[in-house]
CSV table of C-alpha atoms and ligand atoms in Angstrom, one decimal:
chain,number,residue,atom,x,y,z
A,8,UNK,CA,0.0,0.0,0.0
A,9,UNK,CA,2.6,2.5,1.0
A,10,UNK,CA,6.9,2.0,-0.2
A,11,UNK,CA,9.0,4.6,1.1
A,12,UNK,CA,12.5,4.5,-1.1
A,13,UNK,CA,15.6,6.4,0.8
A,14,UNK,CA,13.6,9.4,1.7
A,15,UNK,CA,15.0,12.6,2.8
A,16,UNK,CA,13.9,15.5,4.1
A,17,UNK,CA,16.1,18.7,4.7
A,18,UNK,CA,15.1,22.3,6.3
A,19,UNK,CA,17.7,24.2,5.1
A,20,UNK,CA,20.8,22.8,6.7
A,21,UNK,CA,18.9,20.6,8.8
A,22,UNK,CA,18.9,16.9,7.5
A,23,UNK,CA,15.5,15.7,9.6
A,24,UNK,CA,14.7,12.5,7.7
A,25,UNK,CA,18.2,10.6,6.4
A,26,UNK,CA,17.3,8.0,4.3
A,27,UNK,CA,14.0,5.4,5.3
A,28,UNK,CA,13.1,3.0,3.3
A,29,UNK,CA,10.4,0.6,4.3
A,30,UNK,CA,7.1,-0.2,3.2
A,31,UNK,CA,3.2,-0.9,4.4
A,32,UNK,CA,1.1,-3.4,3.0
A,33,UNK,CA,-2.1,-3.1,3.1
A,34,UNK,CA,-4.2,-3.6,6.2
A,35,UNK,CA,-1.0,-3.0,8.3
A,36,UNK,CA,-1.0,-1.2,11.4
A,37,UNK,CA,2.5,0.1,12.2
A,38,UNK,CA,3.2,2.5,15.4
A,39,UNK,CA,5.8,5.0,14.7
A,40,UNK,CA,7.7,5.3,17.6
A,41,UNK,CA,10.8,7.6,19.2
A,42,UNK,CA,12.2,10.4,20.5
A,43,UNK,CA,11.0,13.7,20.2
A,44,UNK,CA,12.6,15.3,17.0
A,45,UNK,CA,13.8,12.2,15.9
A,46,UNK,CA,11.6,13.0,12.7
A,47,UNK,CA,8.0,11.2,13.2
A,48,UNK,CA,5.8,14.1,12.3
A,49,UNK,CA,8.2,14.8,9.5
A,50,UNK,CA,7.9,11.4,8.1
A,51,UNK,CA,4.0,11.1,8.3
A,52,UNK,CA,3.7,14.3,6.9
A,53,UNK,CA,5.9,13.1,3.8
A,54,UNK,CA,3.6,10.3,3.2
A,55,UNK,CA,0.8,12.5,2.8
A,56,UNK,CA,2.6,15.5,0.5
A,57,UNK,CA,2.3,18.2,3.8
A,58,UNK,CA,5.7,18.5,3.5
A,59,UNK,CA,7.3,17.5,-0.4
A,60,UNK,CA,10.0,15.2,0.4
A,61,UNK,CA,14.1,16.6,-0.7
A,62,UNK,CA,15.0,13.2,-2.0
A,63,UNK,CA,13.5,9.5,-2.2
A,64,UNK,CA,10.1,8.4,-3.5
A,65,UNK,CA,6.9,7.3,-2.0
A,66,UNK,CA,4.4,5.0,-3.8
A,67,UNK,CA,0.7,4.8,-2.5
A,68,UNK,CA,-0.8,1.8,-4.3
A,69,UNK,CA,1.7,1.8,-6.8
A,70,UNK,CA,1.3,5.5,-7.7
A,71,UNK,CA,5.1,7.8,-7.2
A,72,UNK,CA,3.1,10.2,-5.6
A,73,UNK,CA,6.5,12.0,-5.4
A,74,UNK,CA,6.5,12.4,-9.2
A,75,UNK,CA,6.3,15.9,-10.5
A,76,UNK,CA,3.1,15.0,-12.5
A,77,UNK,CA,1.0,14.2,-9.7
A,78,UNK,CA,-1.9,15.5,-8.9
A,79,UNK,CA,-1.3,16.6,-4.5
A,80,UNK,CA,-4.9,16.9,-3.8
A,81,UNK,CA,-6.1,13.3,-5.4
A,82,UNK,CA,-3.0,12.0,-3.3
A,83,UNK,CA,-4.0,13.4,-0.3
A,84,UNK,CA,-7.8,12.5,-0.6
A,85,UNK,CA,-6.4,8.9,0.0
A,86,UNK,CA,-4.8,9.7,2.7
A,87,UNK,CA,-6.7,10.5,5.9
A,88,UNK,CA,-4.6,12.1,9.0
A,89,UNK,CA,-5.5,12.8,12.6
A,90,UNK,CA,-3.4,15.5,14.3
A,91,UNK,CA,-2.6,15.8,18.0
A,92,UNK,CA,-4.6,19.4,18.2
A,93,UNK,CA,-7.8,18.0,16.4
A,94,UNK,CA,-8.0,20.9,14.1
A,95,UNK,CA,-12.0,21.1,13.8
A,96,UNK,CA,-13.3,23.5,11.9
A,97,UNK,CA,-14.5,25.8,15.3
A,98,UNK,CA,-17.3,27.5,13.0
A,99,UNK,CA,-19.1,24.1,11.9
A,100,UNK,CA,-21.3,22.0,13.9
A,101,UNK,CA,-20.1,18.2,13.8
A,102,UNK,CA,-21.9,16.7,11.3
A,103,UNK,CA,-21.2,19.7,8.7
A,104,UNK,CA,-17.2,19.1,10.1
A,105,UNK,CA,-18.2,15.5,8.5
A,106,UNK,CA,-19.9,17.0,5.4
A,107,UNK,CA,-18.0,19.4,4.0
A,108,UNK,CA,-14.7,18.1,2.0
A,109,UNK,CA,-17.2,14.9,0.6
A,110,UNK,CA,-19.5,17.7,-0.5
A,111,UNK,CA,-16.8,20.4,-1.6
A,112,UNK,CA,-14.0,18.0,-3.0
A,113,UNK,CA,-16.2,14.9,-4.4
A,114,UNK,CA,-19.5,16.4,-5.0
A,115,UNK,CA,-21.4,14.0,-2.6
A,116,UNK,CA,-24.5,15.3,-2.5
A,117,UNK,CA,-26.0,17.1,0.5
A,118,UNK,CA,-28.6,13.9,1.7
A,119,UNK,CA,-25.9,11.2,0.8
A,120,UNK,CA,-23.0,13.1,2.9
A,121,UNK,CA,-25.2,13.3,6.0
A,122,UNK,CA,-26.4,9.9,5.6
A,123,UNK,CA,-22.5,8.4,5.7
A,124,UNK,CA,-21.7,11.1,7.8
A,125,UNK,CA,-24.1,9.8,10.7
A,126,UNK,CA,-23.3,6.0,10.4
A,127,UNK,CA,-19.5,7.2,10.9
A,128,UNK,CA,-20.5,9.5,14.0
A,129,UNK,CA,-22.5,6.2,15.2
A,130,UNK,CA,-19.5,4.2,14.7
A,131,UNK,CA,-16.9,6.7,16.8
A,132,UNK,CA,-20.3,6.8,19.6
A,133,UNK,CA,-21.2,10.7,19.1
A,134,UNK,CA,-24.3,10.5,17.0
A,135,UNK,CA,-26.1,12.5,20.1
A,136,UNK,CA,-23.0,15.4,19.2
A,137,UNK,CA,-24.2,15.9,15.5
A,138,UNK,CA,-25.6,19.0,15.7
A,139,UNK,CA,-22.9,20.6,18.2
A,140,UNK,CA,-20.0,22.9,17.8
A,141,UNK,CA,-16.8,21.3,18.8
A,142,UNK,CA,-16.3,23.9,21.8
A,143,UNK,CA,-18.5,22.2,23.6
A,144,UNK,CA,-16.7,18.9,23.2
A,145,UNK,CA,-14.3,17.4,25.4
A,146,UNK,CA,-10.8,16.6,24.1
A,147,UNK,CA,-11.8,12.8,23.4
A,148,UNK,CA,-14.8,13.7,21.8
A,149,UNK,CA,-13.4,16.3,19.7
A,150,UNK,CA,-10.4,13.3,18.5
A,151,UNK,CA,-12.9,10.9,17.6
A,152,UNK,CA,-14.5,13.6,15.4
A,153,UNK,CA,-11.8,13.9,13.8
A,154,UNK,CA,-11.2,10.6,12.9
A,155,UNK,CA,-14.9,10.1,12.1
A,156,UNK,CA,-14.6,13.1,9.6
A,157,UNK,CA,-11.1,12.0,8.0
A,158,UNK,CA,-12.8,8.6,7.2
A,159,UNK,CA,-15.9,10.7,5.8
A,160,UNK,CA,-13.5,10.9,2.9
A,161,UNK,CA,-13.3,7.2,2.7
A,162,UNK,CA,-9.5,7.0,2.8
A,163,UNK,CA,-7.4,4.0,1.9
A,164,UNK,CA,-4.7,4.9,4.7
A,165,UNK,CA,-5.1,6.3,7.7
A,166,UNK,CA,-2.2,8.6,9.5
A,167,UNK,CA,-2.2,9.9,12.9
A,168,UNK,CA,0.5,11.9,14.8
A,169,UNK,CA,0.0,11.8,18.3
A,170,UNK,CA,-4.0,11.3,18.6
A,171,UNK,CA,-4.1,10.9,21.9
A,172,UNK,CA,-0.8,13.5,23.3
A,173,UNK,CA,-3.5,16.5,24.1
A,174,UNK,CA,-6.0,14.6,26.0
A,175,UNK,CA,-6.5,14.3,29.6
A,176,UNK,CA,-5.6,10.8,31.0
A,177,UNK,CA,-9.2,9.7,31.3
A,178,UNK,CA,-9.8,10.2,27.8
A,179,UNK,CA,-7.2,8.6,26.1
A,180,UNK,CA,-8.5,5.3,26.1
A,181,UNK,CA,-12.2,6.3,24.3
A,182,UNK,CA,-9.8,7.7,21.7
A,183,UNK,CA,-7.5,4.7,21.3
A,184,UNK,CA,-10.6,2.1,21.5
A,185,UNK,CA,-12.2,3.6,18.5
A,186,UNK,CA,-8.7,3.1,16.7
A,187,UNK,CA,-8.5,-0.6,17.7
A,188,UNK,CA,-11.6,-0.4,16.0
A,189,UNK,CA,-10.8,0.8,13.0
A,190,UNK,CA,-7.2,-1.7,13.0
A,191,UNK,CA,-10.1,-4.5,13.5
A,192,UNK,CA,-11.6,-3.3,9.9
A,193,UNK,CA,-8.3,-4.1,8.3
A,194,UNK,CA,-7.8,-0.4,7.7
A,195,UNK,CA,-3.9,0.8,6.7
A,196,UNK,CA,-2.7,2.9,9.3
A,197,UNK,CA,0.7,4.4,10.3
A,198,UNK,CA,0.4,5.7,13.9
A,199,UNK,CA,3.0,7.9,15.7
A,200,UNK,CA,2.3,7.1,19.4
A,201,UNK,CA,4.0,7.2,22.9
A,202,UNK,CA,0.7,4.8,24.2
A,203,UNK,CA,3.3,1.9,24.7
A,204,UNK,CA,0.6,-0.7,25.5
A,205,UNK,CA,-1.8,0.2,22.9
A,206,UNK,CA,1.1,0.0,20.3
A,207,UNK,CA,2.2,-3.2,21.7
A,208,UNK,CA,-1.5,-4.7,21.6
A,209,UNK,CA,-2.3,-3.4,18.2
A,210,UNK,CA,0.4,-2.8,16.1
A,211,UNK,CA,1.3,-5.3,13.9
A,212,UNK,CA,4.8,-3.6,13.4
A,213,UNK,CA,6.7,-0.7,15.6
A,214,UNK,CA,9.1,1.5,13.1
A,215,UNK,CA,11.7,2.8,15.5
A,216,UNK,CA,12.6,6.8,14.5
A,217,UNK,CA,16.0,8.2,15.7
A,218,UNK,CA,17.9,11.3,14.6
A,219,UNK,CA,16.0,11.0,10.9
A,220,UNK,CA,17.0,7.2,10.8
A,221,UNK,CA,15.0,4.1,10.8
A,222,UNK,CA,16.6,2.4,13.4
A,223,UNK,CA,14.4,-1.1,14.0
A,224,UNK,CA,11.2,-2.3,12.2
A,225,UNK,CA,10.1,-5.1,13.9
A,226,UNK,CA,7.2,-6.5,15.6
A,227,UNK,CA,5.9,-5.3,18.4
A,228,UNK,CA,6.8,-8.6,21.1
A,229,UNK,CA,10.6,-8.1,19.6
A,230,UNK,CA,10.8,-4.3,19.7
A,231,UNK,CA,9.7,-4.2,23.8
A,232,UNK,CA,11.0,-7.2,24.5
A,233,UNK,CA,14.4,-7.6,22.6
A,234,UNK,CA,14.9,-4.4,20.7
A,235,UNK,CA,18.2,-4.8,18.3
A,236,UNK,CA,19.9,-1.7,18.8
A,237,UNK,CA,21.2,0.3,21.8
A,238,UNK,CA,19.3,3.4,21.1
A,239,UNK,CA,16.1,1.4,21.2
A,240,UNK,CA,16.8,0.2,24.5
A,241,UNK,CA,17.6,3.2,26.0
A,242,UNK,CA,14.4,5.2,24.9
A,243,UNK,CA,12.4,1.9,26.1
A,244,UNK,CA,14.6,2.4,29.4
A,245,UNK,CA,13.0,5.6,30.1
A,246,UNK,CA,9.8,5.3,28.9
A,247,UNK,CA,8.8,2.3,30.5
B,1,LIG,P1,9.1,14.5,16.0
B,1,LIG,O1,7.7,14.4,15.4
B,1,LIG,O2,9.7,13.1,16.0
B,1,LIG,O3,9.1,15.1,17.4
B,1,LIG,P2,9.6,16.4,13.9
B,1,LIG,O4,9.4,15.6,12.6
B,1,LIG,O5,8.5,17.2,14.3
B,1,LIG,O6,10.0,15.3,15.1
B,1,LIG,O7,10.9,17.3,13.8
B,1,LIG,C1,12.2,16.8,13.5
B,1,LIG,C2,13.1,17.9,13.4
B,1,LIG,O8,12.8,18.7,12.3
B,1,LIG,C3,13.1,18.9,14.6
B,1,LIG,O9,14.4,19.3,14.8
B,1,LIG,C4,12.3,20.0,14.1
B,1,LIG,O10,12.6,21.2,14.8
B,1,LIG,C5,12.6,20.1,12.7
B,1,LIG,N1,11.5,20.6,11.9
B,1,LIG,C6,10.2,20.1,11.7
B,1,LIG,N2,9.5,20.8,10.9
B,1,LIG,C7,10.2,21.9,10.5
B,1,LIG,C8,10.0,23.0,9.7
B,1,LIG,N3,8.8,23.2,9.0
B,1,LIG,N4,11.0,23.9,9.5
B,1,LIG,C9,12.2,23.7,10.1
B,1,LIG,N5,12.5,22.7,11.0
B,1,LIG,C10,11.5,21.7,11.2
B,2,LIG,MG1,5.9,15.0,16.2
């Protein structure tokens, strides 16, 4: 589904991603994981064209989406991606947050888009929040919109950078249950994560990130209990 080919990303003199190569296949769940400004956000965002990529290529589904000839926006509407700050739109109620890129970007019309947009809201447990504004949500409930209305767009891959790092304690795990979910529907998704357990139990592979490098991919029982590399073990040291 995804094949990332020596990829590199510089900001100016700043090499942040120094050569991964890896893929995803399809149905995959993988949980980015390392220390922070190792390069995580950087990478997810280079999967999904947020940030064009200095060197290497990246196929989704066998298209160099890399390639100067593609079209960024088709790429992207393949791509769904859940931030750490939720990034609502504040001046929509919930299901119009749901509504508004399958209306705007592929013409789903009005009935149809409220109709999908609903069963996903029933799926993530906030059909009751429809017809709210997402200030009167709590930090959980404002996630799982998010990841309702990034799978309103019916994506083939799913990325999400830190879902559950703004939330209060208590509602991390309503967040991270509705992504087990999700794994369970044999959707592709790349996760960066410091919810150790939740990576563990779901992840079928954990992509170690340090300094820009891809330093273990391996799965999950072999990453926390036998990581490879000293670095790895370290990070685990203090982490866990
Ligand atoms: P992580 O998500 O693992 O914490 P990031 O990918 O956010 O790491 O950042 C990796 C490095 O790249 C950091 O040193 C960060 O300051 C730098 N960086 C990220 N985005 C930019 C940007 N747009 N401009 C300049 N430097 C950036
Ligand atoms: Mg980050």
């Amino acid at each position: 589904m995804i094949k990332v080919e020596n990829l590199h990303k510089s900001f100016g003199k700043l090499d942040v991603l120094k050569g991964i190569s890896t893929s995803i296949k399809q149905g995959e769940v993988v949980a980015i994981i390392g220390p922070s400004g190792s390069g995580k956000s950087t990478f997810l965002r280079c999967l999904n064209l947020l940030e064009e990529p200095t060197s290497g290529q990246v196929f989704i589904n066998g298209q160099n989406v890399t390639s100067k000839k593609v079209d960024i926006m088709k790429v992207r509407q393949g791509v769904g991606m859940v931030f750490q700050h939720f990034h609502l739109f504040p001046h929509m109620t919930v299901l119009k947050n749901l509504t508004y890129a399958p209306n705007k970007v592929k013409k789903v019309a009005g009935a149809e888009a409220e109709k999908q947009a609903m069963e996903l809201l029933e799926k993530v447990g906030l059909s009751a929040k429809a017809n709210e504004y997402p200030n009167r949500l709590s930090g959980g409930q404002k996630q799982r919109v998010a990841i309702a209305r990034a799978l309103a767009m019916s994506p083939e891959v799913m990325l999400f950078d830190e879902p559950t790092s703004a939330l209060d304690p208590e509602m991390v795990k309503e967040v991270l249950d509705v992504m087990k979910n999700l794994a369970e529907t044999g959707m592709t998704m790349a996760i960066v994560t410091h919810e150790m357990g939740f990576a563990r139990e779901v992840a079928d592979r954990v992509l170690f990130l340090d300094n820009g490098q891809l330093v273990e991919d391996s799965p999950p029982e072999e990453f926390f209990v036998n990581p490879k590399s000293t670095r790895a073990k370290e990070f685990l040291e203090k982490i866990l």
